[in-house]
């Protein structure tokens, strides 16, 4: 367990998503309740490796365990969907964020405005 607790955010982000998920699962097996920051870090590691589906699964698990999706998780998922070219899922996540009361911040809008397909469909920020 000391290995898990000694990991830095940078180390975890650089880990392969499978390894990060294994650490998360081991923590739960040992009775530890992962923090929202740990979920954010592991979700980020998954997205760095291009594994959006696993990141979404972790987000759902995070919510199921009683934590709320926040602007950081939402923005990371938006970036992951944009990187995949998945315009509809990008817009769906953004809509879910705003409908659930999550206020986008400048990084959220920067992610959206960096996607050319969104820029063509909407003038950056209009109609989102």
Tab-separated table of C-alpha atoms in Angstrom:
chain	number	residue	atom	x	y	z
A	1	UNK	CA	0.000	0.000	0.000
A	2	UNK	CA	2.908	2.357	0.610
A	3	UNK	CA	3.644	2.187	-3.119
A	4	UNK	CA	0.140	3.421	-3.861
A	5	UNK	CA	0.255	6.243	-1.340
A	6	UNK	CA	3.738	7.290	-2.463
A	7	UNK	CA	2.781	7.764	-6.090
A	8	UNK	CA	2.752	11.346	-7.280
A	9	UNK	CA	0.209	12.785	-9.676
A	10	UNK	CA	2.895	12.947	-12.352
A	11	UNK	CA	3.855	9.309	-11.837
A	12	UNK	CA	0.234	8.219	-11.957
A	13	UNK	CA	-0.454	10.284	-15.080
A	14	UNK	CA	2.512	8.713	-16.818
A	15	UNK	CA	1.372	5.202	-15.881
A	16	UNK	CA	-0.335	2.991	-18.394
A	17	UNK	CA	-4.069	3.173	-17.814
A	18	UNK	CA	-4.253	-0.532	-16.945
A	19	UNK	CA	-1.695	-0.107	-14.167
A	20	UNK	CA	-3.488	2.953	-12.810
A	21	UNK	CA	-6.782	1.059	-12.768
A	22	UNK	CA	-5.132	-1.884	-11.013
A	23	UNK	CA	-3.913	0.450	-8.252
A	24	UNK	CA	-7.402	1.896	-7.925
A	25	UNK	CA	-8.940	-1.582	-7.703
A	26	UNK	CA	-6.346	-2.685	-5.127
A	27	UNK	CA	-7.179	0.319	-2.969
A	28	UNK	CA	-10.858	-0.589	-3.005
A	29	UNK	CA	-10.104	-4.242	-2.167
A	30	UNK	CA	-8.111	-3.063	0.850
A	31	UNK	CA	-11.059	-1.002	2.041
A	32	UNK	CA	-9.665	2.365	1.032
A	33	UNK	CA	-12.059	4.845	-0.502
A	34	UNK	CA	-10.400	6.563	-3.469
A	35	UNK	CA	-10.595	10.355	-3.382
A	36	UNK	CA	-11.991	12.431	-6.198
A	37	UNK	CA	-8.429	13.604	-6.896
A	38	UNK	CA	-7.299	10.019	-7.406
A	39	UNK	CA	-10.185	9.406	-9.795
A	40	UNK	CA	-9.290	12.606	-11.665
A	41	UNK	CA	-5.666	11.459	-11.944
A	42	UNK	CA	-6.533	7.964	-13.170
A	43	UNK	CA	-9.115	9.344	-15.618
A	44	UNK	CA	-6.404	11.682	-16.913
A	45	UNK	CA	-3.984	8.757	-17.318
A	46	UNK	CA	-6.589	6.826	-19.308
A	47	UNK	CA	-7.254	9.797	-21.558
A	48	UNK	CA	-3.534	10.389	-22.109
A	49	UNK	CA	-3.382	6.880	-23.529
A	50	UNK	CA	-6.485	7.524	-25.653
A	51	UNK	CA	-8.737	5.212	-23.653
A	52	UNK	CA	-11.889	7.340	-23.471
A	53	UNK	CA	-14.166	4.369	-22.789
A	54	UNK	CA	-12.225	3.420	-19.660
A	55	UNK	CA	-12.176	7.058	-18.543
A	56	UNK	CA	-15.969	7.245	-18.900
A	57	UNK	CA	-16.327	3.971	-16.990
A	58	UNK	CA	-14.218	5.428	-14.161
A	59	UNK	CA	-16.264	8.635	-14.180
A	60	UNK	CA	-19.442	6.561	-13.859
A	61	UNK	CA	-17.862	4.547	-11.040
A	62	UNK	CA	-16.834	7.773	-9.315
A	63	UNK	CA	-20.408	9.092	-9.503
A	64	UNK	CA	-21.846	5.740	-8.376
A	65	UNK	CA	-19.612	5.845	-5.287
A	66	UNK	CA	-21.217	9.133	-4.249
A	67	UNK	CA	-18.818	11.658	-5.740
A	68	UNK	CA	-19.905	14.205	-8.308
A	69	UNK	CA	-18.476	14.785	-11.742
A	70	UNK	CA	-16.761	18.149	-11.609
A	71	UNK	CA	-15.496	20.636	-14.175
A	72	UNK	CA	-12.031	19.014	-14.278
A	73	UNK	CA	-13.388	15.538	-15.078
A	74	UNK	CA	-15.880	16.967	-17.567
A	75	UNK	CA	-13.231	19.032	-19.332
A	76	UNK	CA	-10.858	16.067	-19.524
A	77	UNK	CA	-13.600	13.925	-21.052
A	78	UNK	CA	-14.388	16.701	-23.550
A	79	UNK	CA	-10.736	16.798	-24.551
A	80	UNK	CA	-10.676	13.005	-24.928
A	81	UNK	CA	-13.751	12.989	-27.159
A	82	UNK	CA	-12.369	15.887	-29.218
A	83	UNK	CA	-9.100	13.979	-29.700
A	84	UNK	CA	-11.105	11.021	-31.010
A	85	UNK	CA	-13.104	13.253	-33.319
A	86	UNK	CA	-16.314	12.254	-31.548
A	87	UNK	CA	-18.308	15.457	-31.972
A	88	UNK	CA	-21.635	14.111	-30.698
A	89	UNK	CA	-20.178	12.737	-27.453
A	90	UNK	CA	-18.300	16.006	-26.949
A	91	UNK	CA	-21.533	17.959	-27.196
A	92	UNK	CA	-23.384	15.414	-25.023
A	93	UNK	CA	-20.840	15.696	-22.194
A	94	UNK	CA	-20.894	19.490	-22.393
A	95	UNK	CA	-24.694	19.450	-22.231
A	96	UNK	CA	-24.675	17.072	-19.233
A	97	UNK	CA	-22.162	19.302	-17.478
A	98	UNK	CA	-24.191	22.479	-17.880
A	99	UNK	CA	-27.541	20.799	-17.106
A	100	UNK	CA	-26.129	19.385	-13.869
A	101	UNK	CA	-24.938	22.817	-12.762
A	102	UNK	CA	-21.248	22.434	-13.585
A	103	UNK	CA	-19.984	25.816	-14.736
A	104	UNK	CA	-17.485	25.513	-17.577
A	105	UNK	CA	-14.329	27.514	-17.130
A	106	UNK	CA	-11.905	28.989	-19.632
A	107	UNK	CA	-10.019	25.710	-20.141
A	108	UNK	CA	-13.330	23.997	-20.946
A	109	UNK	CA	-14.062	26.581	-23.630
A	110	UNK	CA	-10.478	26.413	-24.909
A	111	UNK	CA	-10.898	22.649	-25.412
A	112	UNK	CA	-14.158	23.188	-27.283
A	113	UNK	CA	-12.763	26.026	-29.392
A	114	UNK	CA	-9.698	23.978	-30.318
A	115	UNK	CA	-11.870	21.444	-32.157
A	116	UNK	CA	-12.288	22.555	-35.775
A	117	UNK	CA	-15.476	20.537	-36.263
A	118	UNK	CA	-17.099	22.433	-33.400
A	119	UNK	CA	-15.886	25.723	-34.825
A	120	UNK	CA	-17.490	24.890	-38.160
A	121	UNK	CA	-20.753	23.728	-36.606
A	122	UNK	CA	-21.003	26.616	-34.120
A	123	UNK	CA	-19.229	29.894	-33.910
A	124	UNK	CA	-16.952	29.229	-30.939
A	125	UNK	CA	-19.188	29.243	-27.886
A	126	UNK	CA	-22.413	30.144	-29.715
A	127	UNK	CA	-25.161	27.624	-29.292
A	128	UNK	CA	-23.195	25.472	-26.850
